[in-house]
């Protein structure tokens, strides 16, 4: 049996290119006692991957040159010599951008009976959904009637944050890169306002849509947009730094100039790393599944076919070409 893999060939400068990867095929090794063989059905494409391609360590070590690209995958056990894993079980984990993986079971999550399509466990019920849930509730601490502003709102994290904030009774405003995405946020996700940051004067629109000031900033974008948001904080504001989409492909990061606004707002800036909440994922999955069942929480997927399209998919994230959680169907 063959295993198709996306291997990191060289470290990108700026946006990752197809030439930064090798798409190769290797034989699947024989299982030994204590191992399982998983067929990956879906591979998640996440903005964080761009950082994982750099040398060194941030919150996680960079992928080695010649190694399979780190990626979350959802798959099924197709052979097992492990007492805890049965053939047919659905699993997720950091199984890599490859069609198959041999594992000793460590770090895998057994999904049990699926309550949603398998691919959802890479999106709204997976790592990005957990990021939205814990980032907003634990770091943003939203209170009903407060204003929550999401920079980068149409991605899987942002659209989920916005819907949870609505469930908690907040006013919700966010930015996205197309009118279609803005309409989706208002009409499907219940946002009060959505600002097309590529077309509108964001500074003016923030003031128009949030005259009371912003109580929770949920920032996925960083750069100059974060600076604008800092000048519009309400007293006691919480600024959650989740990501910096505008900066991942830059060789030099733009740091916030307006940080003194945190002082005048008597607020705080707080970072979220989703992996810190791993023990509490089941609690979030249970609550979010119930919201989904009650149609209070929705999601959208953008599925592309085949591991050959992995490099192109990574670029789509930074060009805004995905509309919904971007996933490769293996
Ligand atoms: N801290 C954590 O533990 C953690 C965990 C997961 C994710 N994150 C972070 O959360 C953020 C959102 O991730 P996601 O999975 O929701 O993303 P996603 O669904 O993949 O969304 C990507 C979207 O971001 C927008 N974007 C791309 N470049 C941009 C730029 N320069 N300025 C503004 N918007 C831009 C694009 O939409 P437009 O058309 O709107 O531009 C694109 O479609 C990322 O920063 C990611 O690194 C953090």
Short mmCIF file of C-alpha atoms and ligand atoms in Angstrom, two decimals:
data_model
loop_
_atom_site.label_atom_id
_atom_site.label_comp_id
_atom_site.label_asym_id
_atom_site.label_seq_id
_atom_site.Cartn_x
_atom_site.Cartn_y
_atom_site.Cartn_z
CA UNK A 1 0.00 0.00 0.00
CA UNK A 2 1.23 3.49 -0.84
CA UNK A 3 1.27 6.64 1.25
CA UNK A 4 1.10 9.97 -0.61
CA UNK A 5 2.82 12.74 1.33
CA UNK A 6 3.37 16.49 1.17
CA UNK A 7 6.97 17.04 2.28
CA UNK A 8 8.57 20.39 3.17
CA UNK A 9 11.40 20.85 0.66
CA UNK A 10 12.62 24.34 1.58
CA UNK A 11 11.64 27.22 3.80
CA UNK A 12 9.53 29.84 2.03
CA UNK A 13 10.34 33.51 1.92
CA UNK A 14 7.05 35.40 1.89
CA UNK A 15 4.09 33.44 0.60
CA UNK A 16 4.64 29.66 0.39
CA UNK A 17 5.07 28.42 -3.18
CA UNK A 18 4.42 25.03 -4.81
CA UNK A 19 8.22 24.67 -5.17
CA UNK A 20 8.57 24.70 -1.36
CA UNK A 21 7.01 21.24 -1.24
CA UNK A 22 7.61 17.79 -2.70
CA UNK A 23 4.62 15.57 -3.27
CA UNK A 24 5.96 12.05 -2.94
CA UNK A 25 4.81 8.48 -2.48
CA UNK A 26 6.32 5.97 -0.06
CA UNK A 27 5.33 2.45 0.95
CA UNK A 28 3.19 2.08 4.08
CA UNK A 29 5.30 0.07 6.57
CA UNK A 30 4.08 -3.19 8.14
CA UNK A 31 2.35 -2.64 11.47
CA UNK A 32 4.04 -3.89 14.63
CA UNK A 33 2.36 -4.57 17.97
CA UNK A 34 0.99 -1.38 19.53
CA UNK A 35 0.46 0.42 16.20
CA UNK A 36 -2.54 1.46 14.11
CA UNK A 37 -2.81 2.36 10.43
CA UNK A 38 -5.03 5.33 9.67
CA UNK A 39 -6.37 6.37 6.30
CA UNK A 40 -6.62 10.14 6.32
CA UNK A 41 -9.80 11.29 4.60
CA UNK A 42 -9.49 15.05 5.16
CA UNK A 43 -6.51 17.32 5.80
CA UNK A 44 -7.00 20.75 7.34
CA UNK A 45 -5.37 23.84 5.82
CA UNK A 46 -4.68 26.40 8.55
CA UNK A 47 -2.97 29.82 8.46
CA UNK A 48 -0.67 28.67 11.29
CA UNK A 49 1.01 26.34 8.80
CA UNK A 50 2.90 29.28 7.36
CA UNK A 51 4.57 29.83 10.75
CA UNK A 52 5.26 26.11 11.14
CA UNK A 53 7.31 26.29 7.92
CA UNK A 54 9.79 28.71 9.51
CA UNK A 55 12.94 27.56 11.29
CA UNK A 56 13.04 27.62 15.09
CA UNK A 57 10.37 27.29 17.72
CA UNK A 58 7.46 29.55 18.62
CA UNK A 59 4.69 27.78 20.58
CA UNK A 60 5.60 24.68 18.53
CA UNK A 61 8.78 23.60 16.72
CA UNK A 62 9.15 24.42 13.01
CA UNK A 63 8.70 21.50 10.57
CA UNK A 64 12.07 19.99 9.60
CA UNK A 65 13.16 20.18 5.97
CA UNK A 66 12.39 16.77 4.41
CA UNK A 67 9.63 16.03 6.93
CA UNK A 68 5.96 15.52 6.16
CA UNK A 69 4.17 18.86 6.51
CA UNK A 70 2.48 19.14 9.90
CA UNK A 71 -1.30 19.15 9.51
CA UNK A 72 -4.45 18.18 11.33
CA UNK A 73 -6.19 15.25 9.67
CA UNK A 74 -9.41 13.35 10.14
CA UNK A 75 -9.39 9.70 9.17
CA UNK A 76 -10.34 6.14 9.93
CA UNK A 77 -8.40 3.23 11.44
CA UNK A 78 -8.04 0.63 8.66
CA UNK A 79 -5.76 -1.84 10.50
CA UNK A 80 -4.88 -2.17 14.17
CA UNK A 81 -2.39 -4.01 16.33
CA UNK A 82 -3.22 -1.70 19.23
CA UNK A 83 -5.49 -2.92 22.04
CA UNK A 84 -7.27 0.45 22.37
CA UNK A 85 -8.03 1.08 18.71
CA UNK A 86 -10.47 -0.90 16.58
CA UNK A 87 -10.69 -0.98 12.81
CA UNK A 88 -13.31 1.46 11.59
CA UNK A 89 -12.78 4.01 14.40
CA UNK A 90 -12.79 7.66 13.31
CA UNK A 91 -9.90 9.76 14.61
CA UNK A 92 -8.38 13.20 14.40
CA UNK A 93 -4.87 14.32 15.22
CA UNK A 94 -1.75 16.01 13.96
CA UNK A 95 -1.30 13.15 11.50
CA UNK A 96 0.39 15.21 8.78
CA UNK A 97 -0.38 16.08 5.17
CA UNK A 98 -0.41 12.50 3.94
CA UNK A 99 -2.89 9.87 2.85
CA UNK A 100 -1.94 7.33 5.53
CA UNK A 101 -0.21 7.36 8.88
CA UNK A 102 1.11 4.65 11.18
CA UNK A 103 0.63 5.69 14.82
CA UNK A 104 1.13 4.38 18.32
CA UNK A 105 -2.10 6.15 19.22
CA UNK A 106 -0.47 8.96 21.19
CA UNK A 107 -2.03 12.34 20.42
CA UNK A 108 -4.95 10.84 18.51
CA UNK A 109 -8.51 11.75 19.45
CA UNK A 110 -11.14 9.03 19.08
CA UNK A 111 -14.31 10.61 17.74
CA UNK A 112 -16.68 7.80 18.74
CA UNK A 113 -20.02 7.93 17.00
CA UNK A 114 -20.00 10.96 14.70
CA UNK A 115 -22.63 13.58 15.45
CA UNK A 116 -21.59 15.66 12.42
CA UNK A 117 -19.79 15.09 9.08
CA UNK A 118 -16.21 13.87 9.66
CA UNK A 119 -14.69 17.02 8.12
CA UNK A 120 -16.42 19.21 10.77
CA UNK A 121 -13.98 17.74 13.33
CA UNK A 122 -11.24 19.73 11.55
CA UNK A 123 -13.28 22.91 11.60
CA UNK A 124 -16.06 24.00 13.87
CA UNK A 125 -15.77 20.91 16.11
CA UNK A 126 -11.98 20.78 15.78
CA UNK A 127 -8.99 22.96 16.55
CA UNK A 128 -10.35 26.22 14.99
CA UNK A 129 -13.74 25.82 16.68
CA UNK A 130 -12.01 25.22 20.03
CA UNK A 131 -9.92 28.35 19.41
CA UNK A 132 -13.06 30.41 18.89
CA UNK A 133 -14.81 28.98 21.94
CA UNK A 134 -11.98 29.27 24.47
CA UNK A 135 -10.45 32.40 22.97
CA UNK A 136 -13.71 34.32 23.21
CA UNK A 137 -15.12 32.90 26.44
CA UNK A 138 -11.93 32.49 28.49
CA UNK A 139 -9.90 35.45 27.23
CA UNK A 140 -12.53 37.85 25.87
CA UNK A 141 -15.01 37.20 28.69
CA UNK A 142 -17.95 38.75 26.80
CA UNK A 143 -20.92 40.09 28.73
CA UNK A 144 -24.40 40.49 27.22
CA UNK A 145 -24.95 43.83 25.46
CA UNK A 146 -21.22 44.45 25.08
CA UNK A 147 -19.73 45.02 21.62
CA UNK A 148 -17.43 42.34 20.22
CA UNK A 149 -15.34 43.25 17.18
CA UNK A 150 -13.72 40.47 15.16
CA UNK A 151 -10.85 41.27 12.80
CA UNK A 152 -10.81 38.56 10.13
CA UNK A 153 -14.40 37.53 10.76
CA UNK A 154 -15.26 35.36 7.76
CA UNK A 155 -12.73 32.60 8.49
CA UNK A 156 -13.69 29.56 10.52
CA UNK A 157 -12.40 31.06 13.77
CA UNK A 158 -13.90 34.52 13.25
CA UNK A 159 -17.33 33.39 12.06
CA UNK A 160 -17.56 31.00 15.01
CA UNK A 161 -16.47 33.67 17.51
CA UNK A 162 -19.14 36.01 16.15
CA UNK A 163 -21.91 33.45 16.45
CA UNK A 164 -20.92 32.52 20.01
CA UNK A 165 -20.82 36.21 20.92
CA UNK A 166 -24.37 36.55 19.53
CA UNK A 167 -25.47 33.54 21.57
CA UNK A 168 -24.07 35.34 24.62
CA UNK A 169 -26.21 38.39 23.79
CA UNK A 170 -23.46 40.67 22.47
CA UNK A 171 -23.47 43.10 19.60
CA UNK A 172 -21.13 41.72 16.91
CA UNK A 173 -19.15 43.56 14.24
CA UNK A 174 -16.37 42.20 12.03
CA UNK A 175 -14.23 42.66 8.94
CA UNK A 176 -14.05 40.50 5.80
CA UNK A 177 -12.55 40.88 2.33
CA UNK A 178 -15.60 40.64 0.04
CA UNK A 179 -19.24 41.80 0.00
CA UNK A 180 -20.30 38.17 -0.34
CA UNK A 181 -18.47 37.28 2.89
CA UNK A 182 -19.91 40.37 4.65
CA UNK A 183 -23.44 39.38 3.58
CA UNK A 184 -22.84 35.86 4.88
CA UNK A 185 -21.75 37.22 8.26
CA UNK A 186 -24.87 39.39 8.57
CA UNK A 187 -27.47 37.09 7.04
CA UNK A 188 -26.25 33.66 8.17
CA UNK A 189 -24.10 34.31 11.24
CA UNK A 190 -26.24 37.08 12.77
CA UNK A 191 -23.56 39.79 12.83
CA UNK A 192 -24.91 43.31 13.41
CA UNK A 193 -22.44 44.83 10.96
CA UNK A 194 -19.71 43.57 8.64
CA UNK A 195 -17.08 45.85 7.12
CA UNK A 196 -15.45 45.10 3.78
CA UNK A 197 -11.88 46.08 4.70
CA UNK A 198 -10.73 46.01 1.07
CA UNK A 199 -13.33 48.51 -0.07
CA UNK A 200 -14.56 50.62 2.84
CA UNK A 201 -12.87 53.23 5.05
CA UNK A 202 -12.41 50.94 8.05
CA UNK A 203 -11.54 53.76 10.44
CA UNK A 204 -14.80 55.59 9.65
CA UNK A 205 -16.88 52.41 9.68
CA UNK A 206 -15.57 51.30 13.10
CA UNK A 207 -16.67 54.62 14.57
CA UNK A 208 -20.05 54.42 12.80
CA UNK A 209 -20.78 50.84 13.84
CA UNK A 210 -19.31 50.95 17.38
CA UNK A 211 -20.07 54.45 18.76
CA UNK A 212 -20.15 52.96 22.28
CA UNK A 213 -16.59 51.64 21.86
CA UNK A 214 -15.41 48.05 21.60
CA UNK A 215 -15.49 45.87 24.72
CA UNK A 216 -13.90 42.76 23.18
CA UNK A 217 -11.50 42.85 20.23
CA UNK A 218 -10.94 39.36 18.80
CA UNK A 219 -7.94 39.84 16.55
CA UNK A 220 -7.02 37.35 13.82
CA UNK A 221 -5.32 39.94 11.58
CA UNK A 222 -2.83 42.16 13.45
CA UNK A 223 -0.98 44.99 11.68
CA UNK A 224 -2.54 48.43 11.10
CA UNK A 225 -6.09 47.11 11.65
CA UNK A 226 -5.24 46.22 15.24
CA UNK A 227 -3.92 49.75 15.70
CA UNK A 228 -7.25 51.17 14.50
CA UNK A 229 -9.17 48.93 16.87
CA UNK A 230 -7.01 49.99 19.81
CA UNK A 231 -8.12 53.60 19.26
CA UNK A 232 -11.78 52.59 19.67
CA UNK A 233 -11.76 50.66 22.95
CA UNK A 234 -14.47 50.95 25.57
CA UNK A 235 -13.46 51.21 29.22
CA UNK A 236 -12.31 47.81 30.54
CA UNK A 237 -11.81 46.38 27.04
CA UNK A 238 -10.28 42.95 26.51
CA UNK A 239 -8.13 42.50 23.39
CA UNK A 240 -7.69 38.86 22.46
CA UNK A 241 -4.71 38.24 20.18
CA UNK A 242 -5.50 35.03 18.31
CA UNK A 243 -3.47 35.44 15.12
CA UNK A 244 -1.92 37.88 12.68
CA UNK A 245 -3.05 36.92 9.17
CA UNK A 246 -1.72 40.17 7.74
CA UNK A 247 1.79 39.46 9.04
CA UNK A 248 2.53 35.73 8.56
CA UNK A 249 4.07 36.19 5.11
CA UNK A 250 6.13 39.25 6.10
CA UNK A 251 9.79 39.10 6.97
CA UNK A 252 9.30 41.94 9.46
CA UNK A 253 6.29 42.10 11.76
CA UNK A 254 4.30 45.34 12.18
CA UNK A 255 3.88 45.90 15.91
CA UNK A 256 1.03 47.95 17.42
CA UNK A 257 1.77 51.66 17.87
CA UNK A 258 -1.35 52.50 19.83
CA UNK A 259 -0.79 50.22 22.79
CA UNK A 260 -1.09 53.15 25.23
CA UNK A 261 -4.85 53.09 24.46
CA UNK A 262 -4.93 49.96 26.64
CA UNK A 263 -3.89 52.18 29.52
CA UNK A 264 -6.59 54.78 28.96
CA UNK A 265 -9.18 52.02 28.52
CA UNK A 266 -7.95 50.25 31.70
CA UNK A 267 -8.05 47.17 29.52
CA UNK A 268 -5.79 44.26 28.77
CA UNK A 269 -4.29 42.38 25.85
CA UNK A 270 -4.24 38.62 26.15
CA UNK A 271 -2.99 35.85 23.87
CA UNK A 272 -4.71 32.52 23.25
CA UNK A 273 -3.06 29.23 22.35
CA UNK A 274 -5.76 26.66 21.78
CA UNK A 275 -3.61 23.70 22.85
CA UNK A 276 -3.73 25.01 26.44
CA UNK A 277 -7.39 23.94 26.56
CA UNK A 278 -6.99 20.43 25.15
CA UNK A 279 -8.38 18.79 28.31
CA UNK A 280 -11.53 20.86 27.99
CA UNK A 281 -12.26 20.20 24.28
CA UNK A 282 -15.04 17.67 25.09
CA UNK A 283 -16.94 20.31 27.06
CA UNK A 284 -16.73 22.75 24.14
CA UNK A 285 -17.66 20.09 21.55
CA UNK A 286 -20.74 19.14 23.61
CA UNK A 287 -21.94 22.73 23.98
CA UNK A 288 -21.20 23.67 20.37
CA UNK A 289 -22.89 20.50 19.04
CA UNK A 290 -26.01 21.44 21.02
CA UNK A 291 -25.93 24.96 19.55
CA UNK A 292 -25.55 23.46 16.08
CA UNK A 293 -28.50 21.17 16.65
CA UNK A 294 -30.55 24.16 17.75
CA UNK A 295 -29.37 25.95 14.54
CA UNK A 296 -27.82 28.72 16.62
CA UNK A 297 -24.39 27.90 15.29
CA UNK A 298 -23.60 27.34 11.61
CA UNK A 299 -20.53 26.59 9.58
CA UNK A 300 -19.40 26.55 6.01
CA UNK A 301 -16.70 24.47 4.36
CA UNK A 302 -14.55 24.99 1.30
CA UNK A 303 -13.28 21.59 0.21
CA UNK A 304 -10.61 21.13 -2.44
CA UNK A 305 -9.71 17.75 -3.89
CA UNK A 306 -6.39 15.94 -3.67
CA UNK A 307 -3.08 16.38 -1.85
CA UNK A 308 -1.55 17.77 -5.08
CA UNK A 309 -3.59 20.91 -4.39
CA UNK A 310 -2.21 21.35 -0.85
CA UNK A 311 0.30 24.12 -1.80
CA UNK A 312 -2.31 26.01 -3.82
CA UNK A 313 -4.73 25.68 -0.90
CA UNK A 314 -2.23 27.25 1.48
CA UNK A 315 -2.00 30.29 -0.80
CA UNK A 316 -5.80 30.54 -0.97
CA UNK A 317 -5.90 31.23 2.78
CA UNK A 318 -3.76 34.34 2.40
CA UNK A 319 -5.38 35.57 -0.83
CA UNK A 320 -8.84 35.33 0.74
CA UNK A 321 -9.84 32.80 -1.94
CA UNK A 322 -11.43 30.42 0.56
CA UNK A 323 -15.01 30.95 1.64
CA UNK A 324 -15.48 28.61 4.58
CA UNK A 325 -13.16 26.25 6.42
CA UNK A 326 -10.54 25.15 3.90
CA UNK A 327 -9.99 21.40 3.78
CA UNK A 328 -8.26 19.02 1.39
CA UNK A 329 -10.24 15.86 0.62
CA UNK A 330 -7.53 13.25 0.24
N1 LIG B 1 -3.88 31.10 18.70
C1 LIG B 1 -4.37 29.94 18.35
O1 LIG B 1 -4.33 28.96 19.10
C2 LIG B 1 -4.98 29.81 16.98
C3 LIG B 1 -5.59 28.63 16.57
C4 LIG B 1 -6.20 28.60 15.31
C5 LIG B 1 -6.16 29.73 14.49
N2 LIG B 1 -5.53 30.83 14.93
C6 LIG B 1 -5.48 32.04 14.11
O2 LIG B 1 -6.79 32.47 13.86
C7 LIG B 1 -6.79 33.25 12.66
C8 LIG B 1 -7.94 32.83 11.77
O3 LIG B 1 -7.74 31.48 11.37
P1 LIG B 1 -8.86 30.72 10.54
O4 LIG B 1 -8.56 29.28 10.61
O5 LIG B 1 -10.21 31.22 10.93
O6 LIG B 1 -8.61 31.25 9.08
P2 LIG B 1 -9.33 30.84 7.75
O7 LIG B 1 -10.68 30.26 7.98
O8 LIG B 1 -8.40 30.00 7.03
O9 LIG B 1 -9.51 32.22 7.07
C9 LIG B 1 -8.54 32.78 6.32
C10 LIG B 1 -9.14 34.11 5.87
O10 LIG B 1 -8.40 35.17 6.45
C11 LIG B 1 -8.52 36.31 5.65
N3 LIG B 1 -7.22 36.95 5.45
C12 LIG B 1 -6.14 36.44 4.81
N4 LIG B 1 -5.14 37.33 4.77
C13 LIG B 1 -5.62 38.46 5.38
C14 LIG B 1 -5.07 39.74 5.64
N5 LIG B 1 -3.83 40.06 5.25
N6 LIG B 1 -5.85 40.65 6.28
C15 LIG B 1 -7.09 40.34 6.67
N7 LIG B 1 -7.67 39.14 6.45
C16 LIG B 1 -6.94 38.22 5.81
C17 LIG B 1 -9.07 35.84 4.31
O11 LIG B 1 -10.41 36.28 4.19
P3 LIG B 1 -10.78 37.75 3.65
O12 LIG B 1 -11.42 37.53 2.32
O13 LIG B 1 -11.72 38.26 4.68
O14 LIG B 1 -9.51 38.55 3.54
C18 LIG B 1 -9.02 34.33 4.40
O15 LIG B 1 -10.07 33.73 3.68
C19 LIG B 1 -5.41 33.09 12.05
O16 LIG B 1 -4.64 34.21 12.37
C20 LIG B 1 -4.87 31.87 12.74
O17 LIG B 1 -3.46 31.84 12.77
C21 LIG B 1 -4.94 30.91 16.15
#
